[in-house]
Amino acid sequence: MRKELTKKTLYQWDNTIPDGLDERIKERQARRGFLKASGLVAASLLLPACDNNSPNIEQSITKKSNDLLSQAPWQTFSAVQNQLFPKDDDSPGAEDINATMYLKSVLEVPGIDGADKKFLRDGVGWINDIAMQMTNKAFHELSANKKEEVLQRIATSSAGENWLSLLLLYIFEALLTAPVYGGNPEGIGWQWLEHKAGFPLPTKDKRYYLLT
Amino acid sequence: MNDVDVCIIGSGAGGGPVALTLAEAGYSVLVLEKGPWLTESDFFKDELACCRRSVYTPHLKDEQHVLEDYDGQNDDGSYKWRAEASSDSGSDFWNGNCVGGSSNFMSGYFYRLKPKDFRLRTEFGEIKGANVVDWPIDYAAMEPYYTKAETVIGISGKVIPHPYQEPRSTKDFPYPPTAEHAVSNLIDKACLELNMHPLPTPRAVLSQPKDDRRSCEYSGFCGSYGCSSGAKGSSRAALLNQALKTGNCKIQPHAKVYKLSSDQTGRVSSADYYDKNGNSQSIRAKIFVVACQAIETSRLLLASTGPKHPNGLANNSGQVGKNLLFSAGGVGTGEFTYAQFDTQLAEAMKQRGPFVNRGLQDWYYINDKEFGAPAKGGTVDFLFRHPNAISKANGEKWDDNGKLMWGHSLKQKIKTVFTETKYLQFEVFNDWLPTDDCFVSLDNSVKDKWGSPVAKIRLGYHDHDLKVGRYLAEKSEQVLKQMNAKNIRSSVSGSPPPNLVAGGCRFGNDPVTSVLNADCQAHDAENLYVTDGSFMPTGGSVPYTWTIYANAFRVADIIKNRI
């Protein structure tokens, strides 16, 4: 009975994927492998559209509060991110790269389509619903093994897979973007992957949403 | 009473040469550019700005395209097409809407066309299902302007003997080649062992300072990125900045031209645009030059109806938007592990910054019985996988079965890709044959934020393009194999690269079958010129930008002599 409820919830969720967001379709398009690098790279295919939020940008980037990570929805985001990108002895995990604070800024500054932001936020409710149905606990309260079970479960739905895939994308941004955006503190992600960044790097007053 | 002598719509590779030439000649020039005016001080190696957010291009909900893809056949054998708005599909067909246009974001990989490209129909005959024609001018008419672009834009390179070397009026490039990566020697060695002729790639990137532009600083992030040193030969850095110094040229950013109005005689009377605040403005000029990149140029003309132009400006032939061209071909990849090299070479292979700078044109014309009759071939260029780190990591999150990965296994996979492997790629450029299935029209339902119909683009291709592309990809794979690369694969398809686009307003001598005459002047609007890549009736097998620059310099001289 519980499983059927979960299944229904899962596939109802599929109807809420915003237009143009389907990560799997985009991946296929990117894999068509034809967009030539001589001018612009295939990454342009993955550009999300933008909304016109007018957030308190400075505050969202610079405010770093441990309290926040114990509050909804960041508590859930943080727990999922740690599961998706765990810390290892020789490599940084989601916490080390400020993944949750970075995601918070992504949701607050212009650049990402409003429907995509809503989809990201709504996922917190869904994953907790499913965690409750499977275990009677909220996601962040679960053991690592149980968390993994929930993630495996939601990944069987298109929406769940898209949601996790998007969270991974913003984890990679937090890992590898210029530190001025709040992730990748002191280039920790670049060091781990021996990635030589280009130069000059953006300064605080030249972050992308301040340029045009 | 005119506001200016010449009004240019679009500030990219097609607009810049005209602005500079006419401003230097003392005429008043106004350049209207839809996007913002960014400069060197705004360009950083910021993957979010360049490639993951809409900074240099419009937000798709504000401005987009409708793309029509092949969707099978009807019972009578005719093709079915499926239309989808790009804000729904996520496919972005914009290329750089800011002062200087997409030339800000090119990697400056520059080749000239060759003499036979100007007479493809005569040289190789008709191809069924393709609208191949000869150009109304020959290579000799363009050559002085290719040479001019080398000096004015600043093209770095080295001429070496080659079976298909095109004639040149100067011995060599005005700037020596940009610094080269160690892999270039390995490519040379493999090619020579295979009896191929590796070519140093000419680049529109300064290897030495010029005017107020610094030489390349070799950060290793070039294509897709705006240049912070001024070394890249964008229309903005190389041409518009010089035009401004004359005092005769003005640039108006955030000016979206939505219509060219025309009078009872058919002449263009004004360029009507929305300013940054959304207010409509109007500019009157003696001469109007359109250079919005091929798709938007066709769209603007189609939207600009007038008393003598009921079907759109310069469209009494019905040819505006037709025979749109992309670049056919594809990409291939081979992998090297650093462990397969000695320590010194492994370190050299890890270096980022210098250019790979190698291409092959051994099959620019194919004369191979196994292929079939003699045919036009193309160009191959070698390059490393793009260094964008976020997209590289993000591309690894699917396993071989297409299942999403995460956790320790994904981290290990990413670590290997970043630290143990170097990816050498090749790109194949061959002619995208002009056909009746690739064209621009106006969409009836989707509008931009100003309420104008967006461009609808039908994206059909000719099977011959794939045959040529596969032939070239197969040859290129031999080079990677000779270099001991592993996991070699390539992909040739009919998916168009949006950044390599031309055609739509082909030039020709017959007003019935072309939009522009040999001077790139509209057949039926005598004060209208088109100077972006739209004029090309066939595309050649190299990136378009050098030819666009050269042709725009040529047309600029024609305008200067008449005005």
PDB file of C-alpha atoms in Angstrom, chain A residues 19-21 23-27 29 31-41 43-50 83-88 91-93 102 106 110-113 115 148 151-152 155 161 164-166 168-170 172-173 176-178 181 190-203 206-208 211-212, chain B residues 36 38 41-46 48-49 51-55 57 59-61 87-92 94-95 105-107 109 217-219 221 223-224 228 327-331 352 381 383 386-390 393-395 397-398 402-408 410-411 414-415 418-419 427-429 491 493 495-500:
ATOM      1  CA  ASP A  19       9.554  23.102 -20.173  1.00  0.00           C
ATOM      2  CA  GLY A  20      13.093  23.059 -21.443  1.00  0.00           C
ATOM      3  CA  LEU A  21      14.483  21.574 -18.262  1.00  0.00           C
ATOM      4  CA  GLU A  23      18.246  17.080 -18.319  1.00  0.00           C
ATOM      5  CA  ARG A  24      18.149  13.803 -20.176  1.00  0.00           C
ATOM      6  CA  ILE A  25      16.927  15.405 -23.392  1.00  0.00           C
ATOM      7  CA  LYS A  26      19.580  18.089 -23.080  1.00  0.00           C
ATOM      8  CA  GLU A  27      22.194  15.461 -22.519  1.00  0.00           C
ATOM      9  CA  GLN A  29      21.306  16.944 -27.583  1.00  0.00           C
ATOM     10  CA  ARG A  31      25.793  14.086 -27.086  1.00  0.00           C
ATOM     11  CA  ARG A  32      24.771  14.618 -30.678  1.00  0.00           C
ATOM     12  CA  GLY A  33      28.249  15.976 -30.492  1.00  0.00           C
ATOM     13  CA  PHE A  34      28.027  18.288 -33.418  1.00  0.00           C
ATOM     14  CA  LEU A  35      28.173  21.813 -32.088  1.00  0.00           C
ATOM     15  CA  LYS A  36      31.591  22.854 -33.091  1.00  0.00           C
ATOM     16  CA  ALA A  37      33.924  24.506 -30.651  1.00  0.00           C
ATOM     17  CA  SER A  38      35.384  26.892 -33.187  1.00  0.00           C
ATOM     18  CA  GLY A  39      32.866  29.519 -32.277  1.00  0.00           C
ATOM     19  CA  LEU A  40      30.728  28.599 -29.341  1.00  0.00           C
ATOM     20  CA  VAL A  41      30.633  25.357 -27.442  1.00  0.00           C
ATOM     21  CA  ALA A  43      27.374  24.344 -23.399  1.00  0.00           C
ATOM     22  CA  SER A  44      25.290  27.118 -24.895  1.00  0.00           C
ATOM     23  CA  LEU A  45      22.680  24.481 -25.541  1.00  0.00           C
ATOM     24  CA  LEU A  46      22.274  24.047 -21.841  1.00  0.00           C
ATOM     25  CA  LEU A  47      21.572  27.657 -21.065  1.00  0.00           C
ATOM     26  CA  PRO A  48      18.579  28.088 -18.879  1.00  0.00           C
ATOM     27  CA  ALA A  49      16.402  31.126 -19.316  1.00  0.00           C
ATOM     28  CA  CYS A  50      16.231  33.838 -16.673  1.00  0.00           C
ATOM     29  CA  GLN A  83      24.772  12.044  -0.223  1.00  0.00           C
ATOM     30  CA  LEU A  84      25.328  13.000  -3.870  1.00  0.00           C
ATOM     31  CA  PHE A  85      28.805  14.374  -3.282  1.00  0.00           C
ATOM     32  CA  PRO A  86      30.248  12.878  -0.074  1.00  0.00           C
ATOM     33  CA  LYS A  87      33.555  13.851   1.442  1.00  0.00           C
ATOM     34  CA  ASP A  88      36.411  11.379   1.067  1.00  0.00           C
ATOM     35  CA  SER A  91      38.742  14.887  -1.777  1.00  0.00           C
ATOM     36  CA  PRO A  92      36.282  17.580  -0.762  1.00  0.00           C
ATOM     37  CA  GLY A  93      32.615  16.881  -0.228  1.00  0.00           C
ATOM     38  CA  TYR A 102      25.979  28.209  -3.316  1.00  0.00           C
ATOM     39  CA  VAL A 106      21.600  30.333  -7.339  1.00  0.00           C
ATOM     40  CA  PRO A 110      18.987  36.252 -11.536  1.00  0.00           C
ATOM     41  CA  GLY A 111      20.122  33.758 -14.110  1.00  0.00           C
ATOM     42  CA  ILE A 112      17.938  30.702 -13.674  1.00  0.00           C
ATOM     43  CA  ASP A 113      14.391  30.456 -14.922  1.00  0.00           C
ATOM     44  CA  ALA A 115      10.037  27.624 -13.117  1.00  0.00           C
ATOM     45  CA  GLU A 148      20.657   6.094  -0.493  1.00  0.00           C
ATOM     46  CA  LEU A 151      17.563   8.584  -3.680  1.00  0.00           C
ATOM     47  CA  GLN A 152      17.575   5.346  -5.674  1.00  0.00           C
ATOM     48  CA  ALA A 155      15.639   8.404  -9.410  1.00  0.00           C
ATOM     49  CA  GLU A 161      16.089  11.926 -11.834  1.00  0.00           C
ATOM     50  CA  LEU A 164      18.933  14.980  -8.611  1.00  0.00           C
ATOM     51  CA  SER A 165      20.625  15.737 -11.891  1.00  0.00           C
ATOM     52  CA  LEU A 166      20.043  19.468 -11.411  1.00  0.00           C
ATOM     53  CA  LEU A 168      24.482  17.598  -9.212  1.00  0.00           C
ATOM     54  CA  LEU A 169      24.878  20.365 -11.801  1.00  0.00           C
ATOM     55  CA  TYR A 170      24.862  23.022  -9.080  1.00  0.00           C
ATOM     56  CA  PHE A 172      29.630  20.937  -9.935  1.00  0.00           C
ATOM     57  CA  GLU A 173      29.191  24.687 -10.216  1.00  0.00           C
ATOM     58  CA  LEU A 176      34.477  24.432 -10.132  1.00  0.00           C
ATOM     59  CA  THR A 177      33.201  27.966 -10.608  1.00  0.00           C
ATOM     60  CA  ALA A 178      35.213  31.075  -9.794  1.00  0.00           C
ATOM     61  CA  TYR A 181      30.369  33.159  -6.595  1.00  0.00           C
ATOM     62  CA  TRP A 190      40.325  23.096  -8.873  1.00  0.00           C
ATOM     63  CA  GLN A 191      43.122  21.742  -6.678  1.00  0.00           C
ATOM     64  CA  TRP A 192      41.419  18.391  -6.246  1.00  0.00           C
ATOM     65  CA  LEU A 193      40.942  17.983  -9.996  1.00  0.00           C
ATOM     66  CA  GLU A 194      44.268  19.634 -10.928  1.00  0.00           C
ATOM     67  CA  HIS A 195      42.282  22.050 -13.053  1.00  0.00           C
ATOM     68  CA  LYS A 196      44.170  25.105 -14.217  1.00  0.00           C
ATOM     69  CA  ALA A 197      41.691  27.972 -14.237  1.00  0.00           C
ATOM     70  CA  GLY A 198      41.849  30.710 -16.832  1.00  0.00           C
ATOM     71  CA  PHE A 199      42.731  34.335 -16.157  1.00  0.00           C
ATOM     72  CA  PRO A 200      41.668  36.963 -15.396  1.00  0.00           C
ATOM     73  CA  LEU A 201      39.025  35.655 -13.020  1.00  0.00           C
ATOM     74  CA  PRO A 202      35.854  37.647 -12.383  1.00  0.00           C
ATOM     75  CA  THR A 203      35.936  40.180  -9.596  1.00  0.00           C
ATOM     76  CA  LYS A 206      31.921  41.874 -12.381  1.00  0.00           C
ATOM     77  CA  ARG A 207      29.886  38.801 -11.519  1.00  0.00           C
ATOM     78  CA  TYR A 208      27.735  37.792 -14.483  1.00  0.00           C
ATOM     79  CA  LEU A 211      27.413  42.921 -16.289  1.00  0.00           C
ATOM     80  CA  THR A 212      24.353  43.791 -18.354  1.00  0.00           C
TER      81      THR A 212
ATOM     82  CA  PRO B  36      24.885  45.684 -24.595  1.00  0.00           C
ATOM     83  CA  LEU B  38      30.816  45.133 -23.189  1.00  0.00           C
ATOM     84  CA  SER B  41      37.170  45.110 -18.782  1.00  0.00           C
ATOM     85  CA  ASP B  42      33.960  43.052 -18.710  1.00  0.00           C
ATOM     86  CA  PHE B  43      35.450  39.824 -20.057  1.00  0.00           C
ATOM     87  CA  PHE B  44      36.727  37.232 -17.595  1.00  0.00           C
ATOM     88  CA  LYS B  45      37.370  33.510 -17.642  1.00  0.00           C
ATOM     89  CA  ASP B  46      34.025  32.952 -16.021  1.00  0.00           C
ATOM     90  CA  LEU B  48      28.973  30.962 -15.728  1.00  0.00           C
ATOM     91  CA  ALA B  49      29.065  34.184 -17.747  1.00  0.00           C
ATOM     92  CA  CYS B  51      28.451  29.417 -21.114  1.00  0.00           C
ATOM     93  CA  ARG B  52      25.987  28.643 -18.373  1.00  0.00           C
ATOM     94  CA  ARG B  53      23.826  31.759 -18.050  1.00  0.00           C
ATOM     95  CA  SER B  54      22.318  34.048 -20.682  1.00  0.00           C
ATOM     96  CA  VAL B  55      24.722  36.981 -20.408  1.00  0.00           C
ATOM     97  CA  THR B  57      22.653  36.234 -25.485  1.00  0.00           C
ATOM     98  CA  HIS B  59      16.892  35.037 -22.368  1.00  0.00           C
ATOM     99  CA  LEU B  60      14.877  32.562 -24.384  1.00  0.00           C
ATOM    100  CA  LYS B  61      11.613  33.689 -22.856  1.00  0.00           C
ATOM    101  CA  SER B  87      12.217  28.065 -24.889  1.00  0.00           C
ATOM    102  CA  ASP B  88      10.400  24.712 -24.772  1.00  0.00           C
ATOM    103  CA  SER B  89      13.243  22.590 -26.085  1.00  0.00           C
ATOM    104  CA  GLY B  90      16.105  24.441 -24.418  1.00  0.00           C
ATOM    105  CA  SER B  91      17.954  24.558 -27.782  1.00  0.00           C
ATOM    106  CA  ASP B  92      19.579  27.972 -27.929  1.00  0.00           C
ATOM    107  CA  TRP B  94      21.718  32.730 -30.286  1.00  0.00           C
ATOM    108  CA  ASN B  95      25.418  33.406 -30.715  1.00  0.00           C
ATOM    109  CA  PHE B 105      33.410  34.662 -28.760  1.00  0.00           C
ATOM    110  CA  MET B 106      34.980  32.869 -31.723  1.00  0.00           C
ATOM    111  CA  SER B 107      38.231  30.977 -31.354  1.00  0.00           C
ATOM    112  CA  TYR B 109      40.160  29.689 -36.475  1.00  0.00           C
ATOM    113  CA  GLU B 217      48.130  36.020 -23.044  1.00  0.00           C
ATOM    114  CA  TYR B 218      47.470  32.284 -23.524  1.00  0.00           C
ATOM    115  CA  SER B 219      45.070  31.610 -20.710  1.00  0.00           C
ATOM    116  CA  PHE B 221      40.187  29.776 -22.603  1.00  0.00           C
ATOM    117  CA  GLY B 223      36.512  29.988 -27.894  1.00  0.00           C
ATOM    118  CA  SER B 224      33.208  30.973 -26.208  1.00  0.00           C
ATOM    119  CA  SER B 228      40.380  40.456 -22.042  1.00  0.00           C
ATOM    120  CA  SER B 327      28.550  23.907 -41.634  1.00  0.00           C
ATOM    121  CA  ALA B 328      28.256  20.182 -42.192  1.00  0.00           C
ATOM    122  CA  GLY B 329      30.562  17.614 -40.666  1.00  0.00           C
ATOM    123  CA  GLY B 330      31.035  16.613 -37.074  1.00  0.00           C
ATOM    124  CA  VAL B 331      33.526  15.979 -34.337  1.00  0.00           C
ATOM    125  CA  ARG B 352      47.203  24.807 -20.968  1.00  0.00           C
ATOM    126  CA  ASP B 381      41.063  20.954 -37.516  1.00  0.00           C
ATOM    127  CA  LEU B 383      41.921  20.954 -30.904  1.00  0.00           C
ATOM    128  CA  HIS B 386      37.086  22.589 -24.436  1.00  0.00           C
ATOM    129  CA  PRO B 387      38.570  23.347 -20.999  1.00  0.00           C
ATOM    130  CA  ASN B 388      35.258  24.342 -19.394  1.00  0.00           C
ATOM    131  CA  ALA B 389      35.365  22.459 -16.107  1.00  0.00           C
ATOM    132  CA  ILE B 390      31.727  22.553 -15.002  1.00  0.00           C
ATOM    133  CA  ALA B 393      32.245  17.314 -14.804  1.00  0.00           C
ATOM    134  CA  ASN B 394      28.529  17.530 -15.507  1.00  0.00           C
ATOM    135  CA  GLY B 395      28.953  15.433 -18.646  1.00  0.00           C
ATOM    136  CA  LYS B 397      27.171  12.075 -14.388  1.00  0.00           C
ATOM    137  CA  TRP B 398      25.511   9.526 -16.670  1.00  0.00           C
ATOM    138  CA  GLY B 402      22.403   6.380 -19.386  1.00  0.00           C
ATOM    139  CA  LYS B 403      21.693   5.990 -15.669  1.00  0.00           C
ATOM    140  CA  LEU B 404      22.359   8.904 -13.340  1.00  0.00           C
ATOM    141  CA  MET B 405      25.412   8.404 -11.119  1.00  0.00           C
ATOM    142  CA  TRP B 406      26.342  10.050  -7.827  1.00  0.00           C
ATOM    143  CA  GLY B 407      28.442   9.487  -4.742  1.00  0.00           C
ATOM    144  CA  HIS B 408      31.929   7.978  -4.547  1.00  0.00           C
ATOM    145  CA  LEU B 410      30.935   9.480  -9.719  1.00  0.00           C
ATOM    146  CA  LYS B 411      33.679  11.358  -7.892  1.00  0.00           C
ATOM    147  CA  ILE B 414      35.454  12.661 -12.581  1.00  0.00           C
ATOM    148  CA  LYS B 415      38.872  12.507 -10.951  1.00  0.00           C
ATOM    149  CA  PHE B 418      40.326  15.405 -15.133  1.00  0.00           C
ATOM    150  CA  THR B 419      43.700  14.138 -13.981  1.00  0.00           C
ATOM    151  CA  GLU B 427      36.327  18.932 -36.169  1.00  0.00           C
ATOM    152  CA  VAL B 428      35.234  18.297 -39.732  1.00  0.00           C
ATOM    153  CA  PHE B 429      34.023  21.213 -41.818  1.00  0.00           C
ATOM    154  CA  SER B 491      30.055  11.621 -34.786  1.00  0.00           C
ATOM    155  CA  SER B 493      25.250  14.125 -38.218  1.00  0.00           C
ATOM    156  CA  SER B 495      22.444  18.576 -36.644  1.00  0.00           C
ATOM    157  CA  PRO B 496      23.366  22.157 -37.477  1.00  0.00           C
ATOM    158  CA  PRO B 497      25.928  24.085 -35.430  1.00  0.00           C
ATOM    159  CA  PRO B 498      24.113  27.384 -34.725  1.00  0.00           C
ATOM    160  CA  ASN B 499      27.422  29.269 -34.512  1.00  0.00           C
ATOM    161  CA  LEU B 500      28.352  28.516 -38.137  1.00  0.00           C
TER     162      LEU B 500
END
